[in-house]
Coordinates of C-alpha atoms in Angstrom, one line a residue:
M157 CA 4.9 -12.0 -17.5
T158 CA 5.8 -9.3 -20.4
G159 CA 5.4 -5.8 -19.0
L160 CA 2.6 -3.7 -18.2
K161 CA 3.2 -0.8 -17.1
L162 CA 0.2 1.6 -15.3
S163 CA -1.0 4.9 -14.1
C164 CA -1.9 5.0 -10.3
A165 CA -3.4 8.3 -8.2
V166 CA -2.6 8.8 -4.5
V167 CA -6.5 9.6 -4.2
G168 CA -6.3 13.0 -2.0
G169 CA -2.8 13.7 -3.3
G170 CA -4.0 17.1 -5.3
G171 CA -3.1 15.4 -8.5
N172 CA -0.1 13.0 -7.5
V173 CA -0.5 10.2 -10.6
F174 CA 2.7 9.0 -12.0
L175 CA 3.3 5.3 -14.2
V176 CA 4.9 1.8 -12.8
Q177 CA 6.1 -0.7 -15.1
V178 CA 6.0 -4.2 -13.2
D179 CA 7.7 -7.0 -14.3
A180 CA 8.8 -10.7 -13.3
T181 CA 12.6 -9.3 -12.4
N182 CA 11.0 -6.2 -9.5
L183 CA 7.2 -8.7 -9.0
D184 CA 10.0 -11.7 -8.0
D185 CA 8.0 -14.4 -10.8
K186 CA 5.1 -13.2 -8.2
P187 CA 2.7 -10.7 -10.7
L188 CA 0.9 -10.6 -8.3
V189 CA -1.7 -7.4 -6.6
Y190 CA 0.4 -7.5 -3.7
G191 CA 3.3 -8.0 -5.6
L192 CA 1.8 -3.7 -7.3
K193 CA 2.4 -2.7 -3.6
N194 CA 5.3 -2.9 -3.6
V195 CA 6.6 -1.8 -6.7
I196 CA 4.6 1.4 -5.7
K197 CA 6.3 1.5 -2.1
A198 CA 9.6 0.9 -4.0
N199 CA 9.4 3.3 -6.7
Y200 CA 7.8 6.3 -3.9
P201 CA 9.0 6.2 -1.0
V202 CA 8.7 10.0 -0.6
T203 CA 5.2 9.7 -1.1
I204 CA 4.7 6.3 0.3
R205 CA 5.0 6.6 3.5
C206 CA 3.8 3.3 5.2
D207 CA 4.4 -0.2 4.6
A208 CA 2.9 -1.5 1.3
K209 CA 0.4 -4.0 2.3
E210 CA -1.6 -1.6 4.2
L211 CA -1.9 0.4 1.0
L212 CA -5.4 -0.3 -0.5
L213 CA -5.3 -0.5 -4.5
F214 CA -8.8 0.3 -6.5
L215 CA -9.2 -0.9 -10.1
A216 CA -9.8 2.7 -11.3
K217 CA -12.7 1.8 -13.8
K218 CA -16.4 3.8 -13.7
D219 CA -18.5 2.1 -15.7
G220 CA -17.0 0.1 -17.7
M221 CA -14.9 2.5 -18.8
W222 CA -11.1 3.9 -17.3
L223 CA -10.4 6.8 -15.8
D224 CA -8.6 10.1 -16.9
E225 CA -6.5 12.5 -14.4
A226 CA -9.7 15.0 -13.8
G227 CA -11.7 11.5 -12.9
A228 CA -9.4 10.0 -10.4
A229 CA -8.7 13.4 -7.9
A230 CA -12.4 13.9 -8.1
V231 CA -12.6 10.0 -6.2
E232 CA -14.1 10.7 -2.6
L233 CA -13.8 8.0 0.2
D234 CA -15.7 7.2 3.1
A235 CA -15.3 7.6 6.1
L236 CA -13.7 3.7 6.0
E237 CA -11.3 4.9 3.5
Y238 CA -12.9 3.0 1.0
S239 CA -14.1 4.3 -2.6
Q240 CA -18.0 2.1 -2.8
A241 CA -17.7 3.1 -6.3
F242 CA -14.5 1.5 -7.9
E243 CA -13.6 -1.9 -6.8
L244 CA -11.3 -3.1 -4.1
M245 CA -8.2 -5.4 -5.5
D246 CA -7.5 -8.4 -4.0
P247 CA -3.8 -8.9 -2.8
S248 CA -4.5 -12.4 -3.7
L249 CA -4.5 -12.2 -7.5
R250 CA -3.1 -12.2 -10.0
L251 CA -2.6 -8.5 -12.2
N252 CA -3.6 -10.3 -15.1
N253 CA -7.3 -11.2 -14.3
A254 CA -10.3 -11.2 -16.2
R255 CA -11.2 -8.9 -13.3
Y256 CA -8.7 -6.7 -13.4
F257 CA -6.2 -6.6 -16.5
G258 CA -6.7 -9.1 -18.4
A259 CA -4.0 -11.0 -20.3
N260 CA -4.0 -8.5 -23.7
F261 CA -4.1 -5.3 -21.9
K262 CA -3.2 -2.3 -23.5
P263 CA -2.8 1.0 -22.1
S264 CA -3.6 4.2 -23.1
E265 CA -2.5 7.4 -23.2
G266 CA -4.3 9.8 -20.2
E267 CA -6.1 7.2 -18.4
I268 CA -5.6 5.6 -15.0
H269 CA -5.1 2.8 -13.6
V270 CA -5.8 2.2 -10.1
L271 CA -6.4 4.5 -7.2
V272 CA -3.4 4.6 -4.0
V273 CA -5.3 4.6 -1.4
V274 CA -2.5 5.7 1.8
P275 CA -3.7 4.7 4.8
K276 CA -4.9 8.1 7.1
A277 CA -3.7 7.0 10.6
T278 CA -0.7 6.3 8.6
E279 CA -0.3 10.2 7.2
E280 CA -1.6 11.1 10.7
L281 CA 1.3 10.4 12.8
V282 CA 2.5 14.2 11.3
L283 CA 4.0 15.6 14.6
P284 CA 1.8 18.4 15.4
A285 CA 5.4 20.6 15.1
F286 CA 5.2 20.0 11.6
E287 CA 1.8 21.4 11.3
Y288 CA 1.4 25.2 10.0
E289 CA 1.2 27.8 12.5
D290 CA -0.1 31.2 11.1
N291 CA 2.7 33.7 11.5
Q292 CA 1.9 35.9 14.6
R293 CA 4.4 38.4 14.4
E294 CA 4.0 41.0 17.5
Q295 CA 3.7 44.9 16.6
Q296 CA 4.0 47.8 18.9
S297 CA 1.2 50.5 18.6
D298 CA 3.3 52.1 15.8
G299 CA 3.3 49.5 13.5
A300 CA 7.1 47.9 14.0
V301 CA 6.5 44.4 14.4
V302 CA 8.4 43.0 17.5
S303 CA 8.9 40.2 17.8
G304 CA 10.0 37.6 14.5
D305 CA 7.0 36.4 12.1
G306 CA 7.2 32.2 13.5
I307 CA 10.3 31.1 12.1
E308 CA 12.1 30.9 15.3
R309 CA 9.3 28.9 17.2
Q310 CA 8.6 26.7 13.9
T311 CA 12.8 26.0 14.9
R312 CA 12.0 24.9 18.5
K313 CA 9.6 22.9 17.6
L314 CA 11.4 21.4 15.4
S315 CA 14.6 20.8 16.7
A316 CA 13.3 19.6 19.9
P317 CA 13.8 15.8 21.1
L318 CA 10.3 12.7 19.8
Q319 CA 8.1 12.3 22.8
I320 CA 6.2 9.8 21.8
S321 CA 2.2 12.0 23.6
D322 CA 3.9 14.0 20.3
L323 CA 1.8 11.2 18.1
T324 CA -1.9 11.5 17.2
L325 CA -2.7 7.7 17.2
E326 CA -6.4 7.4 14.9
R327 CA -6.1 3.2 14.4
G328 CA -4.5 2.0 17.1
V329 CA -0.9 1.4 17.7
P330 CA 1.9 1.3 14.4
S331 CA 3.0 -2.6 13.7
T332 CA 6.0 -3.4 15.9
S333 CA 7.1 -6.4 17.0
K334 CA 5.4 -5.7 21.0
S335 CA 1.6 -6.5 21.4
Y336 CA -0.6 -3.7 23.0
C337 CA -4.3 -4.7 23.9

């Protein structure tokens, strides 16, 4: 397989568009959609915080045309994190499958080829301590500030040890070597 350059957009990522180069060297000679997930995760570990296998990839094609950046930014997901308007890419199929990019794929400028969905459950495993709090100032009657702007409070929260009760789980327990019922 020769090199394939794909423009990807994270759905709900506020215009987070990036380019990935996939070829035999980074796909371990397995040019499958699953390999593309691994390449995306490896190249963008800060943006993609879940395991590669948890990513959902959709073909960014509507009515036979590739989306542009504005079209990708407008994509909405249903409650199950799927986009009914776009084809979910099967991880077991080859990237050069006729359904996806074919053998003679030639990308053009401004096209988005893959919509990347990071599972919401992964996003919600964020500690409440990281949530933004409105700056709350206590003031005396003359308007003088008595206590700070919330920075000290946020610093204490971020310095506190993590408690399992601080996590929000909406889709069950994260993958571990243990099994929970």
